Short mmCIF file of N, CA, C and O in Angstrom, two decimals:
data_model
loop_
_atom_site.label_atom_id
_atom_site.label_comp_id
_atom_site.label_asym_id
_atom_site.label_seq_id
_atom_site.Cartn_x
_atom_site.Cartn_y
_atom_site.Cartn_z
N ARG O 10 19.86 -12.36 14.21
CA ARG O 10 19.15 -11.93 13.03
C ARG O 10 18.98 -10.42 13.05
O ARG O 10 18.43 -9.86 13.98
N PHE O 11 19.40 -9.76 12.01
CA PHE O 11 19.38 -8.30 11.92
C PHE O 11 18.09 -7.85 11.23
O PHE O 11 17.74 -8.36 10.17
N THR O 12 17.38 -6.90 11.82
CA THR O 12 16.10 -6.45 11.27
C THR O 12 16.11 -4.94 11.05
O THR O 12 16.51 -4.19 11.90
N LYS O 13 15.62 -4.53 9.88
CA LYS O 13 15.35 -3.13 9.58
C LYS O 13 13.95 -3.07 9.01
O LYS O 13 13.58 -3.87 8.17
N LYS O 14 13.15 -2.12 9.49
CA LYS O 14 11.81 -1.93 8.96
C LYS O 14 11.49 -0.45 8.93
O LYS O 14 11.83 0.26 9.87
N GLY O 15 10.85 -0.01 7.87
CA GLY O 15 10.46 1.38 7.77
C GLY O 15 9.17 1.54 7.00
O GLY O 15 8.84 0.71 6.16
N ALA O 16 8.45 2.58 7.31
CA ALA O 16 7.20 2.86 6.60
C ALA O 16 6.96 4.37 6.59
O ALA O 16 7.34 5.06 7.54
N ALA O 17 6.35 4.84 5.54
CA ALA O 17 6.02 6.26 5.43
C ALA O 17 4.74 6.41 4.61
O ALA O 17 4.48 5.63 3.70
N SER O 18 3.96 7.42 4.97
CA SER O 18 2.73 7.71 4.24
C SER O 18 2.54 9.22 4.26
O SER O 18 2.74 9.87 5.28
N GLN O 19 2.15 9.77 3.12
CA GLN O 19 1.92 11.21 3.03
C GLN O 19 0.68 11.47 2.18
O GLN O 19 0.56 10.93 1.08
N GLY O 20 -0.22 12.29 2.70
CA GLY O 20 -1.41 12.66 1.96
C GLY O 20 -1.33 14.10 1.50
O GLY O 20 -0.76 14.95 2.18
N PHE O 21 -1.89 14.37 0.34
CA PHE O 21 -1.90 15.71 -0.23
C PHE O 21 -3.34 16.06 -0.62
O PHE O 21 -3.95 15.35 -1.42
N LYS O 22 -3.87 17.13 -0.06
CA LYS O 22 -5.22 17.58 -0.40
C LYS O 22 -5.13 18.42 -1.67
O LYS O 22 -4.56 19.50 -1.68
N ILE O 23 -5.67 17.89 -2.76
CA ILE O 23 -5.62 18.56 -4.06
C ILE O 23 -6.76 19.58 -4.18
O ILE O 23 -6.56 20.71 -4.60
N THR O 24 -7.97 19.14 -3.81
CA THR O 24 -9.15 20.00 -3.77
C THR O 24 -9.89 19.64 -2.48
O THR O 24 -9.52 18.67 -1.81
N PRO O 25 -10.96 20.37 -2.12
CA PRO O 25 -11.70 19.98 -0.92
C PRO O 25 -12.26 18.55 -0.98
O PRO O 25 -12.46 17.91 0.04
N ARG O 26 -12.46 18.01 -2.18
CA ARG O 26 -13.00 16.65 -2.31
C ARG O 26 -11.96 15.59 -2.68
O ARG O 26 -12.20 14.41 -2.51
N LEU O 27 -10.81 15.98 -3.20
CA LEU O 27 -9.82 15.03 -3.71
C LEU O 27 -8.55 15.05 -2.87
O LEU O 27 -7.98 16.10 -2.62
N LYS O 28 -8.12 13.85 -2.46
CA LYS O 28 -6.89 13.70 -1.70
C LYS O 28 -6.05 12.59 -2.34
O LYS O 28 -6.58 11.55 -2.71
N MET O 29 -4.75 12.82 -2.50
CA MET O 29 -3.81 11.83 -3.02
C MET O 29 -2.96 11.34 -1.85
O MET O 29 -2.55 12.14 -1.01
N ILE O 30 -2.69 10.03 -1.83
CA ILE O 30 -1.90 9.43 -0.76
C ILE O 30 -0.77 8.63 -1.38
O ILE O 30 -1.00 7.81 -2.28
N LEU O 31 0.43 8.87 -0.90
CA LEU O 31 1.62 8.13 -1.33
C LEU O 31 2.11 7.33 -0.13
O LEU O 31 2.30 7.90 0.96
N GLU O 32 2.31 6.01 -0.31
CA GLU O 32 2.74 5.14 0.78
C GLU O 32 3.94 4.31 0.35
O GLU O 32 4.05 3.92 -0.80
N ALA O 33 4.82 4.03 1.32
CA ALA O 33 5.96 3.15 1.07
C ALA O 33 6.28 2.40 2.35
O ALA O 33 6.16 2.95 3.45
N GLU O 34 6.69 1.14 2.21
CA GLU O 34 7.04 0.31 3.35
C GLU O 34 8.14 -0.66 2.93
O GLU O 34 8.14 -1.16 1.81
N GLY O 35 9.08 -0.92 3.83
CA GLY O 35 10.15 -1.85 3.52
C GLY O 35 10.52 -2.67 4.74
O GLY O 35 10.35 -2.24 5.88
N LEU O 36 11.04 -3.86 4.49
CA LEU O 36 11.46 -4.78 5.55
C LEU O 36 12.73 -5.48 5.09
O LEU O 36 12.81 -5.96 3.96
N TYR O 37 13.72 -5.53 5.97
CA TYR O 37 14.94 -6.25 5.67
C TYR O 37 15.32 -7.10 6.87
O TYR O 37 15.57 -6.58 7.96
N LEU O 38 15.33 -8.40 6.69
CA LEU O 38 15.87 -9.34 7.66
C LEU O 38 17.08 -10.00 7.00
O LEU O 38 17.34 -9.78 5.81
N THR O 39 17.79 -10.81 7.70
CA THR O 39 18.99 -11.42 7.13
C THR O 39 18.70 -12.14 5.83
O THR O 39 19.44 -12.02 4.86
N ARG O 40 17.60 -12.89 5.77
CA ARG O 40 17.27 -13.66 4.56
C ARG O 40 15.96 -13.24 3.91
O ARG O 40 15.53 -13.84 2.94
N ASP O 41 15.29 -12.27 4.44
CA ASP O 41 13.99 -11.85 3.91
C ASP O 41 14.03 -10.36 3.60
O ASP O 41 14.47 -9.56 4.41
N GLN O 42 13.53 -10.00 2.40
CA GLN O 42 13.41 -8.60 2.03
C GLN O 42 12.03 -8.38 1.43
O GLN O 42 11.51 -9.25 0.73
N GLY O 43 11.46 -7.22 1.71
CA GLY O 43 10.16 -6.90 1.14
C GLY O 43 10.00 -5.41 0.97
O GLY O 43 10.56 -4.62 1.72
N ILE O 44 9.22 -5.03 -0.04
CA ILE O 44 8.95 -3.62 -0.28
C ILE O 44 7.53 -3.50 -0.84
O ILE O 44 7.06 -4.37 -1.56
N ALA O 45 6.87 -2.44 -0.45
CA ALA O 45 5.55 -2.10 -0.99
C ALA O 45 5.50 -0.60 -1.17
O ALA O 45 5.95 0.14 -0.30
N ALA O 46 4.96 -0.16 -2.29
CA ALA O 46 4.82 1.27 -2.55
C ALA O 46 3.52 1.47 -3.32
O ALA O 46 3.15 0.65 -4.16
N GLY O 47 2.82 2.54 -2.99
CA GLY O 47 1.54 2.75 -3.65
C GLY O 47 1.16 4.20 -3.77
O GLY O 47 1.67 5.07 -3.05
N LEU O 48 0.26 4.46 -4.70
CA LEU O 48 -0.31 5.78 -4.92
C LEU O 48 -1.82 5.61 -4.99
O LEU O 48 -2.31 4.78 -5.77
N PHE O 49 -2.55 6.35 -4.17
CA PHE O 49 -3.99 6.21 -4.07
C PHE O 49 -4.66 7.58 -4.14
O PHE O 49 -4.08 8.57 -3.75
N ALA O 50 -5.91 7.58 -4.59
CA ALA O 50 -6.72 8.79 -4.64
C ALA O 50 -8.04 8.52 -3.92
O ALA O 50 -8.66 7.48 -4.14
N ASP O 51 -8.44 9.43 -3.05
CA ASP O 51 -9.74 9.38 -2.38
C ASP O 51 -10.56 10.59 -2.85
O ASP O 51 -10.08 11.72 -2.80
N TYR O 52 -11.78 10.32 -3.28
CA TYR O 52 -12.67 11.38 -3.74
C TYR O 52 -13.96 11.33 -2.94
O TYR O 52 -14.65 10.30 -2.93
N LYS O 53 -14.30 12.42 -2.26
CA LYS O 53 -15.54 12.50 -1.49
C LYS O 53 -16.70 12.77 -2.44
O LYS O 53 -16.73 13.79 -3.14
N LEU O 54 -17.64 11.85 -2.47
CA LEU O 54 -18.84 12.04 -3.29
C LEU O 54 -19.84 12.95 -2.59
O LEU O 54 -20.50 13.76 -3.24
N ASP O 55 -19.95 12.79 -1.27
CA ASP O 55 -20.74 13.67 -0.43
C ASP O 55 -20.21 13.54 1.00
O ASP O 55 -19.09 13.09 1.19
N ARG O 56 -21.01 13.93 1.98
CA ARG O 56 -20.53 13.92 3.37
C ARG O 56 -20.13 12.53 3.86
O ARG O 56 -19.21 12.38 4.66
N HIS O 57 -20.80 11.49 3.40
CA HIS O 57 -20.56 10.14 3.90
C HIS O 57 -19.89 9.20 2.89
O HIS O 57 -19.12 8.34 3.27
N TRP O 58 -20.21 9.32 1.64
CA TRP O 58 -19.72 8.39 0.62
C TRP O 58 -18.42 8.89 -0.01
O TRP O 58 -18.25 10.07 -0.25
N TYR O 59 -17.52 7.94 -0.30
CA TYR O 59 -16.28 8.27 -0.98
C TYR O 59 -15.89 7.17 -1.95
O TYR O 59 -16.31 6.02 -1.82
N LEU O 60 -15.10 7.52 -2.92
CA LEU O 60 -14.60 6.60 -3.94
C LEU O 60 -13.08 6.61 -3.85
O LEU O 60 -12.47 7.67 -3.75
N SER O 61 -12.48 5.43 -3.87
CA SER O 61 -11.02 5.30 -3.82
C SER O 61 -10.53 4.51 -5.01
O SER O 61 -11.19 3.56 -5.45
N ALA O 62 -9.35 4.87 -5.49
CA ALA O 62 -8.69 4.14 -6.57
C ALA O 62 -7.19 4.24 -6.34
O ALA O 62 -6.70 5.23 -5.79
N GLY O 63 -6.47 3.20 -6.74
CA GLY O 63 -5.03 3.27 -6.53
C GLY O 63 -4.27 2.13 -7.16
O GLY O 63 -4.84 1.21 -7.76
N TYR O 64 -2.97 2.23 -7.02
CA TYR O 64 -2.02 1.24 -7.54
C TYR O 64 -0.99 0.97 -6.45
O TYR O 64 -0.55 1.88 -5.75
N GLN O 65 -0.61 -0.31 -6.31
CA GLN O 65 0.43 -0.68 -5.36
C GLN O 65 1.37 -1.71 -5.99
O GLN O 65 0.91 -2.66 -6.64
N PHE O 66 2.65 -1.51 -5.79
CA PHE O 66 3.68 -2.46 -6.19
C PHE O 66 4.16 -3.18 -4.94
O PHE O 66 4.41 -2.54 -3.92
N TYR O 67 4.26 -4.49 -5.00
CA TYR O 67 4.67 -5.30 -3.85
C TYR O 67 5.70 -6.33 -4.31
O TYR O 67 5.51 -6.99 -5.34
N LYS O 68 6.79 -6.45 -3.56
CA LYS O 68 7.82 -7.44 -3.89
C LYS O 68 8.38 -8.00 -2.59
O LYS O 68 8.65 -7.25 -1.65
N GLN O 69 8.55 -9.33 -2.54
CA GLN O 69 9.12 -9.98 -1.36
C GLN O 69 10.01 -11.13 -1.81
O GLN O 69 9.66 -11.89 -2.71
N ASN O 70 11.15 -11.24 -1.15
CA ASN O 70 12.08 -12.34 -1.37
C ASN O 70 12.36 -13.02 -0.03
O ASN O 70 12.67 -12.34 0.95
N VAL O 71 12.24 -14.34 0.01
CA VAL O 71 12.52 -15.12 1.22
C VAL O 71 13.46 -16.24 0.82
O VAL O 71 13.16 -17.02 -0.08
N TYR O 72 14.59 -16.34 1.51
CA TYR O 72 15.57 -17.39 1.24
C TYR O 72 15.94 -18.07 2.55
O TYR O 72 16.52 -17.45 3.42
N THR O 73 15.59 -19.33 2.69
CA THR O 73 15.98 -20.14 3.83
C THR O 73 16.42 -21.50 3.32
O THR O 73 16.35 -21.79 2.12
N VAL O 74 16.84 -22.36 4.21
CA VAL O 74 17.24 -23.72 3.83
C VAL O 74 16.04 -24.47 3.25
O VAL O 74 16.14 -25.21 2.29
N GLU O 75 14.85 -24.24 3.84
CA GLU O 75 13.65 -24.96 3.43
C GLU O 75 12.89 -24.29 2.28
O GLU O 75 12.09 -24.92 1.61
N LEU O 76 13.12 -23.00 2.06
CA LEU O 76 12.26 -22.25 1.16
C LEU O 76 13.04 -21.19 0.38
O LEU O 76 13.87 -20.48 0.94
N SER O 77 12.76 -21.12 -0.90
CA SER O 77 13.23 -20.01 -1.73
C SER O 77 12.00 -19.46 -2.43
O SER O 77 11.36 -20.15 -3.23
N HIS O 78 11.65 -18.22 -2.10
CA HIS O 78 10.36 -17.68 -2.51
C HIS O 78 10.55 -16.24 -3.00
O HIS O 78 11.05 -15.40 -2.27
N GLU O 79 10.15 -15.96 -4.22
CA GLU O 79 10.19 -14.61 -4.76
C GLU O 79 8.81 -14.26 -5.32
O GLU O 79 8.26 -15.00 -6.12
N VAL O 80 8.25 -13.15 -4.86
CA VAL O 80 6.91 -12.72 -5.26
C VAL O 80 6.97 -11.27 -5.71
O VAL O 80 7.66 -10.46 -5.10
N GLU O 81 6.24 -10.96 -6.77
CA GLU O 81 6.13 -9.59 -7.24
C GLU O 81 4.71 -9.38 -7.75
O GLU O 81 4.23 -10.16 -8.57
N TYR O 82 4.03 -8.34 -7.25
CA TYR O 82 2.65 -8.04 -7.64
C TYR O 82 2.53 -6.59 -8.08
O TYR O 82 3.16 -5.71 -7.52
N ASN O 83 1.66 -6.37 -9.03
CA ASN O 83 1.17 -5.05 -9.41
C ASN O 83 -0.32 -5.08 -9.12
O ASN O 83 -1.06 -5.82 -9.77
N LEU O 84 -0.76 -4.32 -8.12
CA LEU O 84 -2.14 -4.37 -7.66
C LEU O 84 -2.87 -3.08 -8.01
O LEU O 84 -2.37 -1.99 -7.74
N PHE O 85 -4.05 -3.22 -8.57
CA PHE O 85 -4.91 -2.09 -8.86
C PHE O 85 -6.18 -2.25 -8.03
O PHE O 85 -6.69 -3.36 -7.90
N GLN O 86 -6.68 -1.16 -7.47
CA GLN O 86 -7.89 -1.27 -6.65
C GLN O 86 -8.84 -0.12 -6.94
O GLN O 86 -8.41 1.00 -7.25
N ILE O 87 -10.11 -0.43 -6.84
CA ILE O 87 -11.18 0.57 -6.89
C ILE O 87 -12.15 0.16 -5.80
O ILE O 87 -12.52 -1.00 -5.68
N SER O 88 -12.56 1.13 -4.99
CA SER O 88 -13.50 0.82 -3.91
C SER O 88 -14.41 2.00 -3.66
O SER O 88 -14.10 3.14 -3.98
N ILE O 89 -15.55 1.70 -3.07
CA ILE O 89 -16.47 2.73 -2.62
C ILE O 89 -16.71 2.49 -1.15
O ILE O 89 -16.75 1.35 -0.69
N GLY O 90 -16.79 3.57 -0.37
CA GLY O 90 -16.93 3.43 1.07
C GLY O 90 -17.93 4.40 1.65
O GLY O 90 -18.34 5.37 1.01
N TYR O 91 -18.28 4.11 2.87
CA TYR O 91 -19.22 4.93 3.62
C TYR O 91 -18.62 5.19 5.00
O TYR O 91 -18.17 4.25 5.64
N SER O 92 -18.63 6.43 5.44
CA SER O 92 -18.13 6.75 6.78
C SER O 92 -19.22 7.46 7.57
O SER O 92 -20.05 8.18 6.99
N TRP O 93 -19.22 7.24 8.87
CA TRP O 93 -20.25 7.84 9.73
C TRP O 93 -19.81 9.18 10.25
O TRP O 93 -18.75 9.51 10.47
#
C-alpha cells in the first residue's frame, strides 16, 4: 500500500491583535484520498480572551471491496477562547 501525506500551515500577523492562518492537509493511499484546507482569523480581545472565526473545506474518498464512501463538507466556525 502506497502512502503520501502532507500538511502545511502559515500564519500572518496583520495587526498586533489580528492574525490570519492558512492551513492545508492531504492524504493519498492506494484507495483512500483526503484533503482539507482552511482559512482562519484570530483576534485578541485583550491579554487573555480571543475570538476566532474561519472556514474549512474537507473532502474524503474511500473505495474498498466493502465500502464506497465519498464525503464533502464546507465548515464554518466561530469560537471564543481564554488563554493563561
